[in-house]
Coordinates of C-alpha atoms and ligand atoms in Angstrom, one line a residue:
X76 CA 82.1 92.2 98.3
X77 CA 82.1 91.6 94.5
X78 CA 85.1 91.6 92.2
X79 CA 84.8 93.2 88.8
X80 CA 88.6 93.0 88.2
X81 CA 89.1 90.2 85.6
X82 CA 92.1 89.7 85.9
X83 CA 91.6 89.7 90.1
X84 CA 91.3 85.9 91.0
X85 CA 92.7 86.5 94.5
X86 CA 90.0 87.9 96.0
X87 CA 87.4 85.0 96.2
X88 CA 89.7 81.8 96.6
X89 CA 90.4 80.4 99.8
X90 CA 93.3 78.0 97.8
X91 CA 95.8 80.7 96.7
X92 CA 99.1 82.7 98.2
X93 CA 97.6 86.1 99.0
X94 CA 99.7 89.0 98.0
X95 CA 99.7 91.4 101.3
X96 CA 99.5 94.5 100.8
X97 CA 99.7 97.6 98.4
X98 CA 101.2 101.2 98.9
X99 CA 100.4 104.1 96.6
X100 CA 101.9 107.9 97.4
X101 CA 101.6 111.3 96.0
X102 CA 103.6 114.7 96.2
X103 CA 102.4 117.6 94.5
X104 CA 99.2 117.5 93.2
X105 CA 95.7 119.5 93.9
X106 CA 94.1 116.5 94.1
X107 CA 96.2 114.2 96.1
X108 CA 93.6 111.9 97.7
X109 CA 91.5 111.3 95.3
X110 CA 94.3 110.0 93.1
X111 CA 95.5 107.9 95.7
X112 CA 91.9 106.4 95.8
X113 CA 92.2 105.6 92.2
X114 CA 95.2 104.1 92.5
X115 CA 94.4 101.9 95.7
X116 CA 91.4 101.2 93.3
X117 CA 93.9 99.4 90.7
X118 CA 96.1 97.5 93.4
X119 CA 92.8 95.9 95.3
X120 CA 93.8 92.5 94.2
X121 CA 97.1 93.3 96.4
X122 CA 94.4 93.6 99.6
X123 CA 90.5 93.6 99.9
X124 CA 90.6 93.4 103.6
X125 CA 91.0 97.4 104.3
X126 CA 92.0 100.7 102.7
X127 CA 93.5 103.5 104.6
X128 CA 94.9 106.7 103.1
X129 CA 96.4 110.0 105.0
X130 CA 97.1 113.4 103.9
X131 CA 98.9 116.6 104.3
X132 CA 97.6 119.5 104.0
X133 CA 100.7 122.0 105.1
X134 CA 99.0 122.4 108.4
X135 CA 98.1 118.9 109.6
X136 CA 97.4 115.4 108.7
X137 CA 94.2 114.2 108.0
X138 CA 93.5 110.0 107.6
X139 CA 90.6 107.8 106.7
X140 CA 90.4 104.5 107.1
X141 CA 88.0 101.5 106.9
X142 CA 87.4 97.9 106.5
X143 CA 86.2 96.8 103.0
X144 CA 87.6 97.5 99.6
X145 CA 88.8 100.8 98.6
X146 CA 85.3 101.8 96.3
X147 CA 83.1 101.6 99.5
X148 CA 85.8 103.2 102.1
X149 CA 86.2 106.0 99.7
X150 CA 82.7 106.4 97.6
X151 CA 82.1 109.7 99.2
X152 CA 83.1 113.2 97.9
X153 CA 82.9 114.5 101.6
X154 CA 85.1 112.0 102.5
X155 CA 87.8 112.9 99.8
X156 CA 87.6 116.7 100.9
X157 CA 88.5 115.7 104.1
X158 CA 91.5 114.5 103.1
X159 CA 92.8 118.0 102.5
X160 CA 95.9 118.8 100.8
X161 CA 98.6 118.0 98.2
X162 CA 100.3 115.2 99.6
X163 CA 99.1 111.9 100.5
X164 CA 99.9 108.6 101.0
X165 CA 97.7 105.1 100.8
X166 CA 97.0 101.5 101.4
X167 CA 94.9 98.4 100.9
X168 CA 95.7 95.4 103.1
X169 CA 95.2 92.1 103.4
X170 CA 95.9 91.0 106.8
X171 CA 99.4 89.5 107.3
X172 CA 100.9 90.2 110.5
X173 CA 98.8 91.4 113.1
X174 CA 94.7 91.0 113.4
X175 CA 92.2 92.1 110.9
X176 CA 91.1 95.3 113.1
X177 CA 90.8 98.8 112.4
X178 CA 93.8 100.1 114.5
X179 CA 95.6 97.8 112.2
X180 CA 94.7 99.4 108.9
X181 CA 97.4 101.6 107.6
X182 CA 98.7 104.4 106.7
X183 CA 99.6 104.2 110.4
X184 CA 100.5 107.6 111.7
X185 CA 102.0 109.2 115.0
X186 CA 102.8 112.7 115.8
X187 CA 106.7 112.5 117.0
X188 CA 109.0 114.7 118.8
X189 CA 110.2 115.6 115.0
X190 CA 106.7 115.7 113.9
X191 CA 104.2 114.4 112.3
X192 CA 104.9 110.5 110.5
X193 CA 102.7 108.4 108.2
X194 CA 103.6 105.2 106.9
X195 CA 101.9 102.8 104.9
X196 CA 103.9 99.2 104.3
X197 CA 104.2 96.1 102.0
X198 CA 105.7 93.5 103.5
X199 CA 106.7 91.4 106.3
X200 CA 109.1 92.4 108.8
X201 CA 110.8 89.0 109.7
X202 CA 112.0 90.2 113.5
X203 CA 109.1 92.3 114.3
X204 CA 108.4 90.3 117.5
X205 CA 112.3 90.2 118.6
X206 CA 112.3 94.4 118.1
X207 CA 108.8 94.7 119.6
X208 CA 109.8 93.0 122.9
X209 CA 112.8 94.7 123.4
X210 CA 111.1 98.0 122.6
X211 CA 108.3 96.8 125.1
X212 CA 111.1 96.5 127.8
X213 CA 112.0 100.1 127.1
X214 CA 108.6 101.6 127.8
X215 CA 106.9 101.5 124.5
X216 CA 103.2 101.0 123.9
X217 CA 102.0 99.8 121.2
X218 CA 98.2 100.7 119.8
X219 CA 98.2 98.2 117.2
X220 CA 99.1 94.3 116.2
X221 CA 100.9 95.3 113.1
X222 CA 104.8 94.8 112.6
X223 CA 104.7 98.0 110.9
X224 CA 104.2 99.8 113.7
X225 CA 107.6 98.8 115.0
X226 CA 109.0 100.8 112.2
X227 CA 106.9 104.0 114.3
X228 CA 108.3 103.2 117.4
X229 CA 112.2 102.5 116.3
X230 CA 111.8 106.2 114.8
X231 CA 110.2 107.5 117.8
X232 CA 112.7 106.3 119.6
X233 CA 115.7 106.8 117.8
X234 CA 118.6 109.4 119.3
X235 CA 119.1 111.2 115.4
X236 CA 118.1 114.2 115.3
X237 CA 115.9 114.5 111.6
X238 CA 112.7 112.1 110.8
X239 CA 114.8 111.1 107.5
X240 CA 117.9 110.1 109.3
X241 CA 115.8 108.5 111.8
X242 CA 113.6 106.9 109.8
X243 CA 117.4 105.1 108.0
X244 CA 118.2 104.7 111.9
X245 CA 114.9 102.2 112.2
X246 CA 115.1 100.6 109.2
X247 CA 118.8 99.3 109.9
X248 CA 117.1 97.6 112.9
X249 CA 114.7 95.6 110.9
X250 CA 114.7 92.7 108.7
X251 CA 112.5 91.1 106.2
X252 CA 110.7 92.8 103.7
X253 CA 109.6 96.4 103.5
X254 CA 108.8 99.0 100.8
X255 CA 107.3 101.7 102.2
X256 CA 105.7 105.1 101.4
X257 CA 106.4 107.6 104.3
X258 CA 104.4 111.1 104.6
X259 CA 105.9 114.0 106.7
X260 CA 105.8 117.3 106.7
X261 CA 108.5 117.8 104.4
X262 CA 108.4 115.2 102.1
X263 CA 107.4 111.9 100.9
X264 CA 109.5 109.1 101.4
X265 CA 109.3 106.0 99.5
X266 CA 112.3 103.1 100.2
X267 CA 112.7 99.7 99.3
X268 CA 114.1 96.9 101.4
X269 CA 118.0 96.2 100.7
X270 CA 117.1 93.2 99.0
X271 CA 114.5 94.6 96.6
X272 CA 111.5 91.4 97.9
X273 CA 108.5 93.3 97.2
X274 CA 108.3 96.0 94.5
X275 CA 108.0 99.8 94.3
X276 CA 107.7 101.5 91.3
X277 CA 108.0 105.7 90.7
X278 CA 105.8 107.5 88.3
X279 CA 105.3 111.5 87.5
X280 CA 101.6 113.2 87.0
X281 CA 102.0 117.0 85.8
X282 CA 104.3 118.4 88.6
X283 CA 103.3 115.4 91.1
X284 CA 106.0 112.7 92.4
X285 CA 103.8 109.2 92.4
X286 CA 105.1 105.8 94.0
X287 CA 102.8 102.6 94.0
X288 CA 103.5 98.7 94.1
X289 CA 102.7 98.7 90.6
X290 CA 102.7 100.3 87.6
X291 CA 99.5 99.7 86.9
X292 CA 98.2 102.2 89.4
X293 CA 100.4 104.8 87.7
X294 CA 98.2 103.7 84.2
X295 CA 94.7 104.4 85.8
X296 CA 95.3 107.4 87.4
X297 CA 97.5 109.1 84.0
X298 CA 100.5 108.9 85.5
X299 CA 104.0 108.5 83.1
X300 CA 105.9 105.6 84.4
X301 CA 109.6 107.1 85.3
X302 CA 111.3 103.7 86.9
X303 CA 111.7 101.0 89.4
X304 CA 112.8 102.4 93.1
X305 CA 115.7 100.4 93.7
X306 CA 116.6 97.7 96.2
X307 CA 118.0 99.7 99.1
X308 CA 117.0 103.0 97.8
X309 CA 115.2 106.1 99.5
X310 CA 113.5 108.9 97.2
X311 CA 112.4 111.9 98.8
X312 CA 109.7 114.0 97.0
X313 CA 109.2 117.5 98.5
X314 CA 109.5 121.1 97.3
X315 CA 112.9 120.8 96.9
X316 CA 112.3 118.5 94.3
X317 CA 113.6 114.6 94.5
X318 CA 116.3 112.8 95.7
X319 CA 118.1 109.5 95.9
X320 CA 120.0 108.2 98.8
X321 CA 121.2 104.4 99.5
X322 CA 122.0 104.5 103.4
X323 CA 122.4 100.5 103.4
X324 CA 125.1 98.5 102.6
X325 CA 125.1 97.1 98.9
X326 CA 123.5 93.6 98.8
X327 CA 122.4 91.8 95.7
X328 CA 118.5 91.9 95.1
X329 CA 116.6 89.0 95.5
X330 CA 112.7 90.5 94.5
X331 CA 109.9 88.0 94.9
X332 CA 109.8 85.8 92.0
X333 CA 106.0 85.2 93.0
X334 CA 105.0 88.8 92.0
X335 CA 105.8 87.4 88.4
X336 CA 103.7 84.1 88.6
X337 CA 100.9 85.3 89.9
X338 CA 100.7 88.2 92.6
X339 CA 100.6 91.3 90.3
X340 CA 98.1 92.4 87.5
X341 CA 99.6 91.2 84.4
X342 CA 99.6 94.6 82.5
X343 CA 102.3 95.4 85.3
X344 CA 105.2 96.1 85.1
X345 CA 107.7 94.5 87.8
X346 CA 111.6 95.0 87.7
X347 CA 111.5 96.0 84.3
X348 CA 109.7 92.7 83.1
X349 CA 105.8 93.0 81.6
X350 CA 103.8 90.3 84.0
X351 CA 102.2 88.9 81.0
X352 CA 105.0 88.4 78.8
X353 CA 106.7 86.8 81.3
X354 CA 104.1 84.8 82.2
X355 CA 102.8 83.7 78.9
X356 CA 106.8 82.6 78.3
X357 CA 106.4 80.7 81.6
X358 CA 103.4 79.0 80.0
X359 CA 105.9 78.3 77.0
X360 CA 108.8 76.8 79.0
X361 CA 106.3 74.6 81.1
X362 CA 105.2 73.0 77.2
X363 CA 108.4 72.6 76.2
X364 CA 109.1 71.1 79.7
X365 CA 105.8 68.9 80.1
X366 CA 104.6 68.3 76.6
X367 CA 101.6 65.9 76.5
X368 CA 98.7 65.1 73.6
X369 CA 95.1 66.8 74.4
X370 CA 92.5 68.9 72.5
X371 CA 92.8 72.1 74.0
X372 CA 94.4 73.9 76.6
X373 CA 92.3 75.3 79.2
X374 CA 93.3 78.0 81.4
X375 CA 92.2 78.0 85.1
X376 CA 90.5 81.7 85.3
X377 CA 91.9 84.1 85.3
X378 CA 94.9 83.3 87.1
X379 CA 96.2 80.8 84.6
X380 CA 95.2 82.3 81.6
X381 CA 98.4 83.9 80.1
X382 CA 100.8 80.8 81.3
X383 CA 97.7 78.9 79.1
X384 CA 97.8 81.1 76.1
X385 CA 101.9 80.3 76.4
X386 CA 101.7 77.0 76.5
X387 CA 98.9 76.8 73.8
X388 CA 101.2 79.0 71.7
X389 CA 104.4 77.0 72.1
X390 CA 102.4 73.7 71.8
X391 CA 100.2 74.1 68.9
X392 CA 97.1 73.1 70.8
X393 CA 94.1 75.4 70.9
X394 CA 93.5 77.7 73.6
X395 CA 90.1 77.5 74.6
X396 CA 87.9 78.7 77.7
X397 CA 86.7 75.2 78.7
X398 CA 86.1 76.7 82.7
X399 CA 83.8 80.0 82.8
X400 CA 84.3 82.0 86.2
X401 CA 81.3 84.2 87.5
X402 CA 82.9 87.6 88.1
X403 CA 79.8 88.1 90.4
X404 CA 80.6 85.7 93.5
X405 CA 81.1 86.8 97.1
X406 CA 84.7 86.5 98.3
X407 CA 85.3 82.9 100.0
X408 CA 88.2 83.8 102.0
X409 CA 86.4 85.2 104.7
X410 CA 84.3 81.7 104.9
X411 CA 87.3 79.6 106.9
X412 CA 86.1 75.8 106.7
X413 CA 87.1 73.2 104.0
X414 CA 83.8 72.4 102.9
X415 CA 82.5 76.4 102.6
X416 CA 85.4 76.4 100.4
X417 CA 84.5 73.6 98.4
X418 CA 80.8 75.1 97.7
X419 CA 82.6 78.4 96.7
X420 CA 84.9 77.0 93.9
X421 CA 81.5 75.5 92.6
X422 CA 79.9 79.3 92.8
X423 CA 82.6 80.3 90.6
X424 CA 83.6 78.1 88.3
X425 CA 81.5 76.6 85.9
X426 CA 82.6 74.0 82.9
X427 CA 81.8 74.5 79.7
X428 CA 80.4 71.2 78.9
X429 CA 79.7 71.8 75.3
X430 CA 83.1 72.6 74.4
X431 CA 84.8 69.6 76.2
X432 CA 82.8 66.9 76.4
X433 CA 84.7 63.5 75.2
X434 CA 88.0 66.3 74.7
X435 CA 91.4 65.8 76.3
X436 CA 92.6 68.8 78.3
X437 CA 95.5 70.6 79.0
X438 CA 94.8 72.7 82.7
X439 CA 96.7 75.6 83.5
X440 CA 97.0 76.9 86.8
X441 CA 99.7 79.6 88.1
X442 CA 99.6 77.3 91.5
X443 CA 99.1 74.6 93.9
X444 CA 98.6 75.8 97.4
X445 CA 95.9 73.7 99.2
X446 CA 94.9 71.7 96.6
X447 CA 91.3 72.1 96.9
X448 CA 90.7 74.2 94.4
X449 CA 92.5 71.6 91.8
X450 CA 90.5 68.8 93.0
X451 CA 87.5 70.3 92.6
X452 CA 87.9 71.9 88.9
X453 CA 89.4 68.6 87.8
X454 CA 86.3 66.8 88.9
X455 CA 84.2 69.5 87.5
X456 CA 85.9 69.1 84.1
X457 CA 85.2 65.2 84.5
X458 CA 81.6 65.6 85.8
X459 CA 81.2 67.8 82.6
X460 CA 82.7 65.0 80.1
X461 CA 86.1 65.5 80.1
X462 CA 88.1 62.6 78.5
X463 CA 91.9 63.2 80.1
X464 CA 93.0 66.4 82.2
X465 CA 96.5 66.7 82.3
X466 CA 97.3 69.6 85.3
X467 CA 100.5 71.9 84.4
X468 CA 101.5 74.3 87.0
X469 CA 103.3 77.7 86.0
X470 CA 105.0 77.5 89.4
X471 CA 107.2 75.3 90.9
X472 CA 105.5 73.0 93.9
X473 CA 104.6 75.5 96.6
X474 CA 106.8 73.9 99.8
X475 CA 107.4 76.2 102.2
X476 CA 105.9 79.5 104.1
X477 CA 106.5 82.9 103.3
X478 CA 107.4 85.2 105.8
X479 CA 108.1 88.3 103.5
X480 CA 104.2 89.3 103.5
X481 CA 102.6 86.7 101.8
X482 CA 99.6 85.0 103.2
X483 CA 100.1 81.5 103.2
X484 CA 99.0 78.9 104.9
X485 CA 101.1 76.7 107.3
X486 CA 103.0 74.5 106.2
X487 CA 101.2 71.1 107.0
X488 CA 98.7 72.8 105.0
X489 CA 100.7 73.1 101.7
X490 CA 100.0 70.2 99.6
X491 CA 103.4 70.0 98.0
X492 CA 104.8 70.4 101.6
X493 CA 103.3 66.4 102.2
X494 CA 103.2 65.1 99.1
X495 CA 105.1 64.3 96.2
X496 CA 104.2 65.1 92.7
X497 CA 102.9 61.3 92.1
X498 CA 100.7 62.0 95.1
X499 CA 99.6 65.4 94.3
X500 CA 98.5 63.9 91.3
X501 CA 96.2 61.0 92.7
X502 CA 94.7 63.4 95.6
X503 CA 93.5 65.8 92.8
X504 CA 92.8 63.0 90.4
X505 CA 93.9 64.1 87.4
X506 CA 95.3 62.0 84.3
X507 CA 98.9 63.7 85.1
X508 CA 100.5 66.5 87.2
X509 CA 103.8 68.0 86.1
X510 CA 105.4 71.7 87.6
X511 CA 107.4 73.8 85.4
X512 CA 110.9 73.5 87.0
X513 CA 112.7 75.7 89.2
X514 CA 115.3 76.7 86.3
X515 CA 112.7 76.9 83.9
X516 CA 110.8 79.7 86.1
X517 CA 114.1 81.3 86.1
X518 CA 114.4 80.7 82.1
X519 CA 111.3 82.5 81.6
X520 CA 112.2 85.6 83.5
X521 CA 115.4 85.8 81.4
X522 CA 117.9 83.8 83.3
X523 CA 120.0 80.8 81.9
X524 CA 119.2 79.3 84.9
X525 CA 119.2 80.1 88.9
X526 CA 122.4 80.8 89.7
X527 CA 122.4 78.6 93.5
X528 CA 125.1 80.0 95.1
X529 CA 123.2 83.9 94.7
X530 CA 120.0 83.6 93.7
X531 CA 118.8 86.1 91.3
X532 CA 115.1 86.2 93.0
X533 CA 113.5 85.5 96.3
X534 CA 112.2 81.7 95.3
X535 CA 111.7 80.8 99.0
X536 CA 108.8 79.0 98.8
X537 CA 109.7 76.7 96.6
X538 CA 113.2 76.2 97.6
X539 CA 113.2 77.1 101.2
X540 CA 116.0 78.8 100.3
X541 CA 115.2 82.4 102.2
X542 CA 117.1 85.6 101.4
X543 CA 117.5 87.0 105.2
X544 CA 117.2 85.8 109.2
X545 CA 113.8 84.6 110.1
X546 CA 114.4 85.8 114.2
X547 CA 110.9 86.0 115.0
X548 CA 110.5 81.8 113.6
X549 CA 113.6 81.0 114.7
X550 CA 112.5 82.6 118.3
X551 CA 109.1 80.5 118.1
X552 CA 111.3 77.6 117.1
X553 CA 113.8 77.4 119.7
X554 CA 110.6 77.9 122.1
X555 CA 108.8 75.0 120.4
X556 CA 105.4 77.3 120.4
X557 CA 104.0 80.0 119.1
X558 CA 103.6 83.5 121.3
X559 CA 100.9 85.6 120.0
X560 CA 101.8 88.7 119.5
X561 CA 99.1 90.4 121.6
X562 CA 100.4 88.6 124.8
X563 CA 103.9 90.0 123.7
X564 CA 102.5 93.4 124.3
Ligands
SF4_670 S1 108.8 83.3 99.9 FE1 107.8 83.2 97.9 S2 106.0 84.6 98.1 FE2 107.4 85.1 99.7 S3 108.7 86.7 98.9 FE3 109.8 84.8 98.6 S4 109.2 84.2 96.5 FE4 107.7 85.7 97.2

C-alpha cells in the first residue's frame, strides 16, 4: 500500500508506462527463499500487483503466492520455512497479460511427465493467443489467463525427451519478449529472449548461482555482480556447476531502450550501462537539444530527477527541488477514473512555493503518457507562483503501444498518439514543450545515432518500429475486434 522506495515513482501514478514484471532465482544456497524475498523486495517497482516465489527442496516443490507487495506476502518466518530448500525461484507482477487473479501470479508451476517445472516470466509473449488456441484445439486446459502459461503447456506438450531440450522446443514456438527463470529438479534455468527486449542479469553469493532483472537485487541481497545473460542465451545452474548454451539462431539485440529512461532503479545496471549515468547524460543531451532561459531546473519526483540533475549540469542552471512528493500516499493505479487520478497527483505532489514563486522553471519529466499528470504539476507550479514552466521530456513522444510487457495504455489514450508537440503543449499549458530527440536518446546511451536500417534498441514506442511479429494484434486486427482471452479458452 505505501512506497518507501524513493527512487519508486511507478507505483502510485496512474500517468506512467508500467514496467511488468520482475524475476529473481537462486541455486545453491541454505537460504534460498528468503533471499529471493529480498531481492523481489528490491525489484517491487518492476510489479506491486503480486509476488509469488517457489522452491526446491530435493524432494518436492513448495510455492507461496499472494496479491500485494512482496513485504506483506512474505512478512512471516513460517512462511519462509515453508519454502524449504536450496533452490528457488521468484516473482512480483504487475498485471500485463491475463487478469489480476491469484492463479495468475507466478512462479507458475506444473508437475510434467519429465517432472516437476517452475517458471516465473518478464515479458510479453506477442503470439500467446495464436499458440493458446491451437494448443486449445489439441486438448489443452489452461488454469490461468497468463501468456506464460503457454510456455507450460508447449513443454508439456513437446515430443523431446529432457525438460531442457523441451523447454528450447517451446521457446522456438513463441514470440515476443521473455526472460525467464526456470526451477526443476535438476537445475535452474535462466534464458533471455533472442532479441535481448527485457533484461536478465547473473550474479554469484558464496557457492549460490543468482539471476534477477536487475542488478540491484544482486546489491541488497550481497550478491557479486558476474554479468549480463545474453540475448538468446540459456544458463543452467545445478550441481554440475553452470553452463551456457544459445539454441536460437543469432539475431542482433534490440533490449528495451525504456528500461534506461525510466523502468529500472537508477543504481542498476542494464546492458552494461549504469541507469543514472545514462540518464543524467540524457538530461544533458535534452539541454543541449532544448536550451531555454529559467531560474532553476526542477525535476518531476523522482522519476525525473537524474535527466534534471543532467540538464542542470550541462546548462548551468541550478538544480532545485521546486515539487516535493509525499513518499506516504496510497497507490492511485488501482483507482481507474480520470478525476481519482487527478485528486491523487495532488496527494503527492506538493510545490514548493517559497522556492519558486515569481521564478522561471525548467520541468523535467522522464515521460508523457496520458498527460494528466503534466497538466496537473504545471498548474500546480503556476497556482504556487511560477513565472514560466518550460516542460523537457527525457523521452521521445510516447506514440505507440507496447506489446513486449509494458503496461500501456491504448493508443487513443497516448497523448502524443493525437497530438502534436504544439498541442501537447497548449493541453498541458505550459510556456513550452520540447522532447529530447530520437537520436539524442540514442546519443546518450552511447550511440552516434540510431542506426535505422538495425536498430540498436527496442524504441518501439516511440517509432512504431517493433523488433518481431505482433500475431496475436495482427489476429485482433484482421478481425477488427478484440477476443478476450478467457473466451479463447
Ligand atoms: S515498445 Fe517501448 S517499452 Fe516496450 S519493449 Fe520496446 S522500447 Fe520498451
Amino acid at each position: 500500500m505505501f512506497t518507501t522506495n524513493p527512487f519508486d515513482s511507478s507505483a502510485d501514478d496512474g500517468d506512467k508506462l508500467r514496467e511488468e514484471c520482475g524475476v529473481f532465482g537462486i541455486w545453491g544456497a541454505d537460504t534460498a527463499a528468503a533471499v529471493t524475498a529480498l531481492g523481489l523486495h528490491a525489484l517491487q517497482h518492476r510489479g506491486q500487483e503480486a509476488a509469488g516465489i517457489t522452491s526446491y527442496d530435493g524432494a518436492g516443490f513448495h510455492s507461496h503466492r499472494a496479491m500485494g507487495h512482496v513485504a506483506d506476502a512474505f512478512n512471516k518466518d513460517s512462511v519462509i520455512r515453508a519454502l524449504a530448500g536450496r533452490a528457488a525461484i521468484g516473482h512480483v507482477r504487475y498485471s500485463t497479460t491475463g487478469e489480476t487473479a491469484l492463479r495468475n501470479v507466478q512462479p507458475l508451476f506444473a508437475e510434467l511427465s519429465s517432472g516437476g517445472f517452475a517458471v516465473a516470466h518478464n515479458g510479453n509473449i506477442s503470439n500467446a493467443m495464436r499458440v493458446r488456441r491451437e494448443l486449445n484445439a489439441r486438448g489443452s486446459i489452461f488454469q490461468s489467463t497468463s501468456d506464460t502459461e503457454v510456455i507450460i503447456h508447449l513443454v508439456a506438450t513437446s515430443t523431446y525427451r529432457g525438460l531442457l531440450d523441451r523447454l528450447i522446443d517451446a521457446l522456438k514456438q513463441v514470440e515476443g519478449a521473455y526472460s525467464l527463470v526456470c526451477l526443476t529438479d535438476e537445475g535452474l534455468i535462466a534464458c533471455r529472449d533472442p532479441l535481448g527486449i527485457r533484461p536478465l542479469v547473473m550474479g554469484r553469493l558464496g557457492d549460490a548461482y543468482i539471476f534477477a532483472s536487475e542488478t540491484v537485487a544482486l546489491d541488497v541481497v550481497g550478491a557479486t555482480y558476474l554479468r549480463t545473460v545474453e540475448p538468446g542465451e540459456l544458463v543452467i545452474a545445478s550441481e554440475d556447476g553452470v553452463r551456457s548454451l544459445r539454441p536460437f539462431q543469432a539475431q542482433i539485440a534490440r533490449p528495451c531502450i525504456f528500461e534506461h529512461v525510466y523502468f529500472s532503479r537508477p543504481d542498476s545496471i542494464v546492458d552494461g550501462s549504469s541507469v543514472y549515468t545514462v540518464r543524467k547524460a540524457i538530461g544533458a543531451e535534452l539541454a543541449r537539444e532544448n536550451p531555454v532561459e529559467a531560474d532553476y531546473v526542477v525535476p518531476v519526483p523522482d522519476s525525473g530527477v537524474p535527466a534534471a540533475i543532467g540538464y542542470a549540469q550541462e546548462s548551468g542552471i541550478p538544480f532545485e527541488l521546486g515539487i516535493i512528493r509525499s513518499h506516504y500516499v496510497g497507490r492511485t493505479f488501482i483507482q481507474p477514473s480520470d478525476q481519482v487520478r487527478h485528486l491523487g497527483v495532488k496527494l503527492k505532489h506538493n510545490a514548493n512555493s517559497a522556492l519558486i514563486r515569481g521564478k522561471r522553471l525548467i520541468l523535467v519529466d522522464d515521460s508523457i503518457v496520458r498527460g494528466t499528470t503534466s497538466l496537473k504539476i504545471v498548474q500546480m507550479l503556476r497556482e504556487a507562483g511560477a513565472r514560466e514552466v518550460h516542460m523537457r521530456i527525457a523521452s521521445p513522444p510516447t506514440m505507440h503501444s507496447c506489446f513486449y510487457g509494458v503496461d500501456t495504455p491504448e493508443r487513443k489514450k497516448l497523448l502524443a498518439a493525437q497530438m502534436n508537440v504544439a498541442e501537447m503543449n497548449q493541453y498541458i499549458r505550459a510556456d513550452s514543450l520540447a522532447f529530447i530527440s530520437i537520436d539524442g536518446l540514442y546519443r546518450a546511451l552511447g550511440e552516434s545515432k540510431r542506426e535505422t536500417a538495425q536498430p540498436q534498441y527496442c524504441d518501439a514506442c516511440f517509432s512504431g518500429d517493433y523488433p518481431t511479429r505482433l500475431t496475436d494484434q495482427d489476429d485482433v486486427e484482421q478481425r477488427g475486434q478484440l477476443i478476450p482471452i478467457e473466451r479463447v479458452a
